[in-house]
């Protein structure tokens, strides 16, 4: 018998459910206030209310959350720095600490202006103690990521905070959109990392050792290793899970689903279960 433990942490409540896959049946469900000061408290209380007799019977844990969505909507992402190699993108960038350094890769992927190691170190030093994550972006890094990766290595050594490069999130040339996405992703890393650690802490306390996955914004499941690096993929995780669950419980492949939470109201239209 395959039992799945589902956990959804929103801005107001944390919900938990036990689901039996073969019978497609909800075995138990619970709700507990989300404890923002220590997410693990609310998560553990919600799971405890399910009264799981055999923790080893849980075959899989699936998470969903609106924490990333809420952080963007409310402008509460964690402080993130941005290091740009070469010319900056045209257009408005998220507010925060921005450092620009020399360097350039052309459209063919050839490094035509090398990095200045002293400039790179100075940019890193300028961010120390001011940010909780760093984003790195270069115009043609999708053609050759050598400069972004070199800066990333220096940031790791100097700043001691999570760092993400633009080429790791998108292979498209659109420099402005790619840069904004990278900064947003960086600002979400500490938030989602805190959520994942809280889940792991609560599960360990309850003796649940099943593998853990998270619902992405497109409804697919991702490993925690993937989400830790790309938390931006968890945006709309909660609403996606709501849509999938609502259609499954209603026994239909078509529908309009409205998910009203404490922070946002999200809706989705599904035709032919696609």
PDB file of C-alpha atoms in Angstrom:
ATOM      1  CA  UNK A   1       0.000   0.000   0.000  1.00  0.00           C
ATOM      2  CA  UNK A   2       1.578   3.299  -1.148  1.00  0.00           C
ATOM      3  CA  UNK A   3       0.870   6.167   1.240  1.00  0.00           C
ATOM      4  CA  UNK A   4       1.859   9.734   0.398  1.00  0.00           C
ATOM      5  CA  UNK A   5       2.205  12.506   2.957  1.00  0.00           C
ATOM      6  CA  UNK A   6       1.353  15.873   1.482  1.00  0.00           C
ATOM      7  CA  UNK A   7       2.352  19.119   3.201  1.00  0.00           C
ATOM      8  CA  UNK A   8       1.331  22.598   2.064  1.00  0.00           C
ATOM      9  CA  UNK A   9       2.675  25.645   3.877  1.00  0.00           C
ATOM     10  CA  UNK A  10       0.949  28.927   3.131  1.00  0.00           C
ATOM     11  CA  UNK A  11       1.203  32.347   4.684  1.00  0.00           C
ATOM     12  CA  UNK A  12      -1.595  31.606   7.159  1.00  0.00           C
ATOM     13  CA  UNK A  13      -1.994  27.854   7.539  1.00  0.00           C
ATOM     14  CA  UNK A  14       0.011  24.679   7.051  1.00  0.00           C
ATOM     15  CA  UNK A  15      -2.056  21.730   5.840  1.00  0.00           C
ATOM     16  CA  UNK A  16      -1.150  18.063   5.840  1.00  0.00           C
ATOM     17  CA  UNK A  17      -2.846  15.076   4.254  1.00  0.00           C
ATOM     18  CA  UNK A  18      -2.344  11.321   4.033  1.00  0.00           C
ATOM     19  CA  UNK A  19      -3.247   9.921   0.620  1.00  0.00           C
ATOM     20  CA  UNK A  20      -3.531   6.285  -0.420  1.00  0.00           C
ATOM     21  CA  UNK A  21      -2.461   6.107  -4.068  1.00  0.00           C
ATOM     22  CA  UNK A  22      -3.875   2.727  -5.125  1.00  0.00           C
ATOM     23  CA  UNK A  23      -7.336   3.494  -3.777  1.00  0.00           C
ATOM     24  CA  UNK A  24      -7.037   7.207  -4.590  1.00  0.00           C
ATOM     25  CA  UNK A  25      -8.386   7.984  -1.145  1.00  0.00           C
ATOM     26  CA  UNK A  26      -7.668  10.654   1.454  1.00  0.00           C
ATOM     27  CA  UNK A  27      -6.973   8.833   4.725  1.00  0.00           C
ATOM     28  CA  UNK A  28      -6.588  11.867   6.990  1.00  0.00           C
ATOM     29  CA  UNK A  29      -6.171  15.617   6.793  1.00  0.00           C
ATOM     30  CA  UNK A  30      -5.250  18.382   9.215  1.00  0.00           C
ATOM     31  CA  UNK A  31      -4.585  22.105   9.493  1.00  0.00           C
ATOM     32  CA  UNK A  32      -2.334  24.127  11.777  1.00  0.00           C
ATOM     33  CA  UNK A  33      -1.383  27.832  11.831  1.00  0.00           C
ATOM     34  CA  UNK A  34       1.843  28.553   9.954  1.00  0.00           C
ATOM     35  CA  UNK A  35       4.433  29.557  12.543  1.00  0.00           C
ATOM     36  CA  UNK A  36       6.527  32.120  10.702  1.00  0.00           C
ATOM     37  CA  UNK A  37       9.050  32.419  13.501  1.00  0.00           C
ATOM     38  CA  UNK A  38       9.836  28.706  13.237  1.00  0.00           C
ATOM     39  CA  UNK A  39       8.112  26.938  10.354  1.00  0.00           C
ATOM     40  CA  UNK A  40       9.018  23.529  11.764  1.00  0.00           C
ATOM     41  CA  UNK A  41       6.618  24.017  14.699  1.00  0.00           C
ATOM     42  CA  UNK A  42       3.520  24.473  12.536  1.00  0.00           C
ATOM     43  CA  UNK A  43       4.595  21.758  10.116  1.00  0.00           C
ATOM     44  CA  UNK A  44       5.160  19.227  12.889  1.00  0.00           C
ATOM     45  CA  UNK A  45       1.845  20.044  14.575  1.00  0.00           C
ATOM     46  CA  UNK A  46       0.009  19.587  11.293  1.00  0.00           C
ATOM     47  CA  UNK A  47       1.631  16.197  10.684  1.00  0.00           C
ATOM     48  CA  UNK A  48       1.080  15.074  14.279  1.00  0.00           C
ATOM     49  CA  UNK A  49      -2.634  15.768  13.908  1.00  0.00           C
ATOM     50  CA  UNK A  50      -2.766  13.082  11.193  1.00  0.00           C
ATOM     51  CA  UNK A  51      -2.003  10.509  13.900  1.00  0.00           C
ATOM     52  CA  UNK A  52       0.332   8.420  11.737  1.00  0.00           C
ATOM     53  CA  UNK A  53       0.649   5.047  13.482  1.00  0.00           C
ATOM     54  CA  UNK A  54       3.487   3.690  11.321  1.00  0.00           C
ATOM     55  CA  UNK A  55       5.911   6.387  10.053  1.00  0.00           C
ATOM     56  CA  UNK A  56       7.637   3.740   7.949  1.00  0.00           C
ATOM     57  CA  UNK A  57       4.452   3.234   5.944  1.00  0.00           C
ATOM     58  CA  UNK A  58       4.865   6.676   4.358  1.00  0.00           C
ATOM     59  CA  UNK A  59       6.415   5.999   0.952  1.00  0.00           C
ATOM     60  CA  UNK A  60       6.783   9.563  -0.263  1.00  0.00           C
ATOM     61  CA  UNK A  61       6.467  13.127   1.011  1.00  0.00           C
ATOM     62  CA  UNK A  62       5.266  15.814  -1.404  1.00  0.00           C
ATOM     63  CA  UNK A  63       5.490  19.518  -0.574  1.00  0.00           C
ATOM     64  CA  UNK A  64       3.793  22.581  -1.941  1.00  0.00           C
ATOM     65  CA  UNK A  65       4.000  26.151  -0.700  1.00  0.00           C
ATOM     66  CA  UNK A  66       3.120  29.744  -1.476  1.00  0.00           C
ATOM     67  CA  UNK A  67       6.107  31.133   0.425  1.00  0.00           C
ATOM     68  CA  UNK A  68       7.985  32.077  -2.758  1.00  0.00           C
ATOM     69  CA  UNK A  69       4.891  33.573  -4.388  1.00  0.00           C
ATOM     70  CA  UNK A  70       4.018  35.558  -1.270  1.00  0.00           C
ATOM     71  CA  UNK A  71       7.571  36.855  -0.920  1.00  0.00           C
ATOM     72  CA  UNK A  72       7.480  38.287  -4.449  1.00  0.00           C
ATOM     73  CA  UNK A  73       3.937  39.685  -4.149  1.00  0.00           C
ATOM     74  CA  UNK A  74       4.721  41.334  -0.819  1.00  0.00           C
ATOM     75  CA  UNK A  75       8.225  42.412  -1.817  1.00  0.00           C
ATOM     76  CA  UNK A  76       9.750  40.418   1.028  1.00  0.00           C
ATOM     77  CA  UNK A  77      12.484  38.500  -0.778  1.00  0.00           C
ATOM     78  CA  UNK A  78      15.763  38.344   1.130  1.00  0.00           C
ATOM     79  CA  UNK A  79      18.515  40.882   0.275  1.00  0.00           C
ATOM     80  CA  UNK A  80      20.304  39.720  -2.861  1.00  0.00           C
ATOM     81  CA  UNK A  81      23.337  41.196  -4.559  1.00  0.00           C
ATOM     82  CA  UNK A  82      23.922  41.322  -8.302  1.00  0.00           C
ATOM     83  CA  UNK A  83      27.265  41.218 -10.096  1.00  0.00           C
ATOM     84  CA  UNK A  84      27.084  42.106 -13.790  1.00  0.00           C
ATOM     85  CA  UNK A  85      29.954  41.298 -16.133  1.00  0.00           C
ATOM     86  CA  UNK A  86      30.273  43.836 -18.942  1.00  0.00           C
ATOM     87  CA  UNK A  87      27.476  46.157 -20.038  1.00  0.00           C
ATOM     88  CA  UNK A  88      24.339  46.063 -17.882  1.00  0.00           C
ATOM     89  CA  UNK A  89      20.988  45.068 -19.402  1.00  0.00           C
ATOM     90  CA  UNK A  90      18.652  47.786 -20.582  1.00  0.00           C
ATOM     91  CA  UNK A  91      15.625  48.132 -18.365  1.00  0.00           C
ATOM     92  CA  UNK A  92      14.774  48.354 -14.695  1.00  0.00           C
ATOM     93  CA  UNK A  93      16.394  45.891 -12.319  1.00  0.00           C
ATOM     94  CA  UNK A  94      15.240  44.802  -8.851  1.00  0.00           C
ATOM     95  CA  UNK A  95      16.379  47.086  -6.051  1.00  0.00           C
ATOM     96  CA  UNK A  96      19.474  45.926  -4.242  1.00  0.00           C
ATOM     97  CA  UNK A  97      23.252  45.893  -4.166  1.00  0.00           C
ATOM     98  CA  UNK A  98      24.612  45.943  -7.728  1.00  0.00           C
ATOM     99  CA  UNK A  99      28.260  45.639  -8.735  1.00  0.00           C
ATOM    100  CA  UNK A 100      29.495  45.931 -12.320  1.00  0.00           C
ATOM    101  CA  UNK A 101      32.836  44.529 -13.422  1.00  0.00           C
ATOM    102  CA  UNK A 102      34.740  44.445 -16.702  1.00  0.00           C
ATOM    103  CA  UNK A 103      34.433  41.410 -18.930  1.00  0.00           C
ATOM    104  CA  UNK A 104      32.792  40.353 -22.149  1.00  0.00           C
ATOM    105  CA  UNK A 105      31.909  37.265 -24.139  1.00  0.00           C
ATOM    106  CA  UNK A 106      30.793  37.847 -27.724  1.00  0.00           C
ATOM    107  CA  UNK A 107      27.830  36.313 -29.513  1.00  0.00           C
ATOM    108  CA  UNK A 108      29.999  33.430 -30.749  1.00  0.00           C
ATOM    109  CA  UNK A 109      31.022  32.564 -27.198  1.00  0.00           C
ATOM    110  CA  UNK A 110      34.552  33.944 -27.436  1.00  0.00           C
ATOM    111  CA  UNK A 111      35.947  35.764 -24.423  1.00  0.00           C
ATOM    112  CA  UNK A 112      36.998  39.143 -25.865  1.00  0.00           C
ATOM    113  CA  UNK A 113      37.454  41.125 -22.632  1.00  0.00           C
ATOM    114  CA  UNK A 114      38.885  39.046 -19.780  1.00  0.00           C
ATOM    115  CA  UNK A 115      37.895  39.450 -16.161  1.00  0.00           C
ATOM    116  CA  UNK A 116      40.076  41.535 -13.874  1.00  0.00           C
ATOM    117  CA  UNK A 117      40.663  39.401 -10.731  1.00  0.00           C
ATOM    118  CA  UNK A 118      41.100  42.531  -8.599  1.00  0.00           C
ATOM    119  CA  UNK A 119      37.766  43.912  -9.819  1.00  0.00           C
ATOM    120  CA  UNK A 120      36.038  40.606  -9.117  1.00  0.00           C
ATOM    121  CA  UNK A 121      37.427  40.489  -5.587  1.00  0.00           C
ATOM    122  CA  UNK A 122      36.471  44.123  -4.946  1.00  0.00           C
ATOM    123  CA  UNK A 123      32.902  43.439  -6.103  1.00  0.00           C
ATOM    124  CA  UNK A 124      32.665  40.471  -3.771  1.00  0.00           C
ATOM    125  CA  UNK A 125      34.104  42.428  -0.853  1.00  0.00           C
ATOM    126  CA  UNK A 126      31.496  45.157  -1.438  1.00  0.00           C
ATOM    127  CA  UNK A 127      28.700  42.633  -0.928  1.00  0.00           C
ATOM    128  CA  UNK A 128      29.995  40.916   2.208  1.00  0.00           C
ATOM    129  CA  UNK A 129      27.585  41.374   5.106  1.00  0.00           C
ATOM    130  CA  UNK A 130      25.009  43.194   2.981  1.00  0.00           C
ATOM    131  CA  UNK A 131      23.282  40.325   1.160  1.00  0.00           C
ATOM    132  CA  UNK A 132      22.040  36.792   1.848  1.00  0.00           C
ATOM    133  CA  UNK A 133      22.544  35.556  -1.721  1.00  0.00           C
ATOM    134  CA  UNK A 134      24.231  36.704  -4.926  1.00  0.00           C
ATOM    135  CA  UNK A 135      23.143  36.658  -8.575  1.00  0.00           C
ATOM    136  CA  UNK A 136      25.651  36.812 -11.445  1.00  0.00           C
ATOM    137  CA  UNK A 137      24.733  37.831 -14.983  1.00  0.00           C
ATOM    138  CA  UNK A 138      26.623  38.366 -18.228  1.00  0.00           C
ATOM    139  CA  UNK A 139      25.058  39.169 -21.593  1.00  0.00           C
ATOM    140  CA  UNK A 140      26.421  36.222 -23.566  1.00  0.00           C
ATOM    141  CA  UNK A 141      26.945  33.764 -20.736  1.00  0.00           C
ATOM    142  CA  UNK A 142      24.479  31.397 -22.411  1.00  0.00           C
ATOM    143  CA  UNK A 143      27.034  31.030 -25.217  1.00  0.00           C
ATOM    144  CA  UNK A 144      30.009  30.663 -22.879  1.00  0.00           C
ATOM    145  CA  UNK A 145      29.596  30.651 -19.106  1.00  0.00           C
ATOM    146  CA  UNK A 146      33.295  30.824 -18.243  1.00  0.00           C
ATOM    147  CA  UNK A 147      33.136  34.331 -16.764  1.00  0.00           C
ATOM    148  CA  UNK A 148      29.978  33.765 -14.728  1.00  0.00           C
ATOM    149  CA  UNK A 149      31.466  30.577 -13.306  1.00  0.00           C
ATOM    150  CA  UNK A 150      34.735  32.310 -12.416  1.00  0.00           C
ATOM    151  CA  UNK A 151      32.849  35.039 -10.555  1.00  0.00           C
ATOM    152  CA  UNK A 152      30.691  32.407  -8.850  1.00  0.00           C
ATOM    153  CA  UNK A 153      33.774  30.645  -7.513  1.00  0.00           C
ATOM    154  CA  UNK A 154      35.094  33.901  -6.066  1.00  0.00           C
ATOM    155  CA  UNK A 155      31.737  34.756  -4.476  1.00  0.00           C
ATOM    156  CA  UNK A 156      31.614  31.340  -2.803  1.00  0.00           C
ATOM    157  CA  UNK A 157      35.108  31.802  -1.430  1.00  0.00           C
ATOM    158  CA  UNK A 158      34.636  35.398  -0.336  1.00  0.00           C
ATOM    159  CA  UNK A 159      30.996  35.921   0.647  1.00  0.00           C
ATOM    160  CA  UNK A 160      29.902  32.590   2.084  1.00  0.00           C
ATOM    161  CA  UNK A 161      26.329  32.931   0.770  1.00  0.00           C
ATOM    162  CA  UNK A 162      24.346  31.056  -1.911  1.00  0.00           C
ATOM    163  CA  UNK A 163      25.140  32.171  -5.454  1.00  0.00           C
ATOM    164  CA  UNK A 164      23.413  31.534  -8.775  1.00  0.00           C
ATOM    165  CA  UNK A 165      24.413  32.336 -12.373  1.00  0.00           C
ATOM    166  CA  UNK A 166      21.991  33.470 -15.054  1.00  0.00           C
ATOM    167  CA  UNK A 167      23.006  30.702 -17.484  1.00  0.00           C
ATOM    168  CA  UNK A 168      21.980  28.130 -14.864  1.00  0.00           C
ATOM    169  CA  UNK A 169      18.369  29.334 -15.019  1.00  0.00           C
ATOM    170  CA  UNK A 170      17.849  30.088 -18.697  1.00  0.00           C
ATOM    171  CA  UNK A 171      19.488  29.374 -22.046  1.00  0.00           C
ATOM    172  CA  UNK A 172      17.756  32.307 -23.740  1.00  0.00           C
ATOM    173  CA  UNK A 173      19.601  35.397 -24.925  1.00  0.00           C
ATOM    174  CA  UNK A 174      17.128  37.876 -23.382  1.00  0.00           C
ATOM    175  CA  UNK A 175      19.600  39.541 -21.037  1.00  0.00           C
ATOM    176  CA  UNK A 176      17.223  41.739 -19.037  1.00  0.00           C
ATOM    177  CA  UNK A 177      14.656  39.032 -18.302  1.00  0.00           C
ATOM    178  CA  UNK A 178      17.386  36.535 -17.504  1.00  0.00           C
ATOM    179  CA  UNK A 179      19.051  38.961 -15.096  1.00  0.00           C
ATOM    180  CA  UNK A 180      15.802  39.823 -13.280  1.00  0.00           C
ATOM    181  CA  UNK A 181      14.948  36.124 -12.991  1.00  0.00           C
ATOM    182  CA  UNK A 182      18.371  35.406 -11.516  1.00  0.00           C
ATOM    183  CA  UNK A 183      18.073  38.159  -8.906  1.00  0.00           C
ATOM    184  CA  UNK A 184      14.589  36.985  -7.909  1.00  0.00           C
ATOM    185  CA  UNK A 185      15.840  33.409  -7.682  1.00  0.00           C
ATOM    186  CA  UNK A 186      18.707  34.498  -5.439  1.00  0.00           C
ATOM    187  CA  UNK A 187      16.343  36.416  -3.142  1.00  0.00           C
ATOM    188  CA  UNK A 188      14.204  33.288  -2.704  1.00  0.00           C
ATOM    189  CA  UNK A 189      17.015  30.848  -1.901  1.00  0.00           C
ATOM    190  CA  UNK A 190      17.167  31.646   1.852  1.00  0.00           C
ATOM    191  CA  UNK A 191      13.358  31.532   2.133  1.00  0.00           C
ATOM    192  CA  UNK A 192      12.890  28.153   0.465  1.00  0.00           C
ATOM    193  CA  UNK A 193      15.997  26.739   2.140  1.00  0.00           C
ATOM    194  CA  UNK A 194      14.461  27.674   5.489  1.00  0.00           C
ATOM    195  CA  UNK A 195      11.217  25.941   4.520  1.00  0.00           C
ATOM    196  CA  UNK A 196      12.999  22.762   3.387  1.00  0.00           C
ATOM    197  CA  UNK A 197      15.079  22.608   6.547  1.00  0.00           C
ATOM    198  CA  UNK A 198      11.926  23.066   8.639  1.00  0.00           C
ATOM    199  CA  UNK A 199      10.241  20.163   6.836  1.00  0.00           C
ATOM    200  CA  UNK A 200      13.293  17.956   7.271  1.00  0.00           C
ATOM    201  CA  UNK A 201      13.442  18.828  10.975  1.00  0.00           C
ATOM    202  CA  UNK A 202       9.757  18.032  11.530  1.00  0.00           C
ATOM    203  CA  UNK A 203       9.917  14.749   9.608  1.00  0.00           C
ATOM    204  CA  UNK A 204      13.030  13.635  11.488  1.00  0.00           C
ATOM    205  CA  UNK A 205      11.336  14.340  14.819  1.00  0.00           C
ATOM    206  CA  UNK A 206       8.424  12.140  13.769  1.00  0.00           C
ATOM    207  CA  UNK A 207      10.559   9.317  12.396  1.00  0.00           C
ATOM    208  CA  UNK A 208       9.495   9.764   8.768  1.00  0.00           C
ATOM    209  CA  UNK A 209      12.361   8.943   6.399  1.00  0.00           C
ATOM    210  CA  UNK A 210      10.567   8.813   3.024  1.00  0.00           C
ATOM    211  CA  UNK A 211      12.023  10.708   0.032  1.00  0.00           C
ATOM    212  CA  UNK A 212      10.813  14.300  -0.304  1.00  0.00           C
ATOM    213  CA  UNK A 213       9.685  16.127  -3.445  1.00  0.00           C
ATOM    214  CA  UNK A 214       8.170  19.524  -4.175  1.00  0.00           C
ATOM    215  CA  UNK A 215       5.468  20.503  -6.634  1.00  0.00           C
ATOM    216  CA  UNK A 216       6.772  23.051  -9.148  1.00  0.00           C
ATOM    217  CA  UNK A 217       4.688  25.858 -10.595  1.00  0.00           C
ATOM    218  CA  UNK A 218       3.980  23.722 -13.681  1.00  0.00           C
ATOM    219  CA  UNK A 219       2.575  20.883 -11.568  1.00  0.00           C
ATOM    220  CA  UNK A 220       5.539  18.524 -11.992  1.00  0.00           C
ATOM    221  CA  UNK A 221       7.557  17.176  -9.075  1.00  0.00           C
ATOM    222  CA  UNK A 222      11.162  18.177  -8.415  1.00  0.00           C
ATOM    223  CA  UNK A 223      13.817  16.929  -6.028  1.00  0.00           C
ATOM    224  CA  UNK A 224      14.818  19.090  -3.084  1.00  0.00           C
ATOM    225  CA  UNK A 225      18.322  19.407  -4.558  1.00  0.00           C
ATOM    226  CA  UNK A 226      16.794  21.009  -7.667  1.00  0.00           C
ATOM    227  CA  UNK A 227      14.521  23.353  -5.685  1.00  0.00           C
ATOM    228  CA  UNK A 228      17.345  24.431  -3.390  1.00  0.00           C
ATOM    229  CA  UNK A 229      19.231  25.801  -6.400  1.00  0.00           C
ATOM    230  CA  UNK A 230      16.214  27.021  -8.346  1.00  0.00           C
ATOM    231  CA  UNK A 231      13.564  28.085  -5.824  1.00  0.00           C
ATOM    232  CA  UNK A 232      11.984  30.301  -8.458  1.00  0.00           C
ATOM    233  CA  UNK A 233      10.533  27.055  -9.849  1.00  0.00           C
ATOM    234  CA  UNK A 234       8.415  26.862  -6.679  1.00  0.00           C
ATOM    235  CA  UNK A 235       6.501  30.031  -7.554  1.00  0.00           C
ATOM    236  CA  UNK A 236       2.817  29.024  -7.879  1.00  0.00           C
ATOM    237  CA  UNK A 237       3.663  25.664  -6.320  1.00  0.00           C
ATOM    238  CA  UNK A 238       0.668  25.887  -3.976  1.00  0.00           C
ATOM    239  CA  UNK A 239      -1.887  26.828  -6.648  1.00  0.00           C
ATOM    240  CA  UNK A 240      -0.563  24.137  -8.999  1.00  0.00           C
ATOM    241  CA  UNK A 241      -1.027  21.523  -6.276  1.00  0.00           C
ATOM    242  CA  UNK A 242      -4.522  22.843  -5.574  1.00  0.00           C
ATOM    243  CA  UNK A 243      -5.524  22.505  -9.225  1.00  0.00           C
ATOM    244  CA  UNK A 244      -4.188  18.958  -9.487  1.00  0.00           C
ATOM    245  CA  UNK A 245      -5.840  17.935  -6.234  1.00  0.00           C
ATOM    246  CA  UNK A 246      -9.177  19.572  -7.004  1.00  0.00           C
ATOM    247  CA  UNK A 247      -9.497  17.851 -10.373  1.00  0.00           C
ATOM    248  CA  UNK A 248      -8.483  14.495  -8.880  1.00  0.00           C
ATOM    249  CA  UNK A 249     -11.047  14.748  -6.091  1.00  0.00           C
ATOM    250  CA  UNK A 250     -13.754  15.948  -8.475  1.00  0.00           C
ATOM    251  CA  UNK A 251     -13.006  13.109 -10.875  1.00  0.00           C
ATOM    252  CA  UNK A 252     -12.882  15.393 -13.900  1.00  0.00           C
ATOM    253  CA  UNK A 253     -10.367  16.346 -16.571  1.00  0.00           C
ATOM    254  CA  UNK A 254     -11.848  19.806 -17.147  1.00  0.00           C
ATOM    255  CA  UNK A 255     -12.510  22.588 -14.716  1.00  0.00           C
ATOM    256  CA  UNK A 256     -11.908  26.024 -13.277  1.00  0.00           C
ATOM    257  CA  UNK A 257     -10.183  25.976  -9.910  1.00  0.00           C
ATOM    258  CA  UNK A 258      -9.975  28.962  -7.575  1.00  0.00           C
ATOM    259  CA  UNK A 259      -7.567  28.839  -4.634  1.00  0.00           C
ATOM    260  CA  UNK A 260      -8.175  31.653  -2.137  1.00  0.00           C
ATOM    261  CA  UNK A 261      -5.437  31.988   0.455  1.00  0.00           C
ATOM    262  CA  UNK A 262      -4.577  34.543   3.085  1.00  0.00           C
ATOM    263  CA  UNK A 263      -2.276  36.491   0.771  1.00  0.00           C
ATOM    264  CA  UNK A 264      -3.301  35.814  -2.839  1.00  0.00           C
ATOM    265  CA  UNK A 265      -6.195  34.353  -4.781  1.00  0.00           C
ATOM    266  CA  UNK A 266      -5.066  32.104  -7.647  1.00  0.00           C
ATOM    267  CA  UNK A 267      -7.134  30.513 -10.384  1.00  0.00           C
ATOM    268  CA  UNK A 268      -6.532  28.025 -13.174  1.00  0.00           C
ATOM    269  CA  UNK A 269      -8.388  26.628 -16.151  1.00  0.00           C
ATOM    270  CA  UNK A 270      -7.787  23.007 -17.156  1.00  0.00           C
ATOM    271  CA  UNK A 271      -9.006  21.419 -20.388  1.00  0.00           C
ATOM    272  CA  UNK A 272      -8.469  17.736 -21.051  1.00  0.00           C
ATOM    273  CA  UNK A 273      -6.358  17.436 -17.906  1.00  0.00           C
ATOM    274  CA  UNK A 274      -3.539  19.448 -19.546  1.00  0.00           C
TER     275      UNK A 274
END
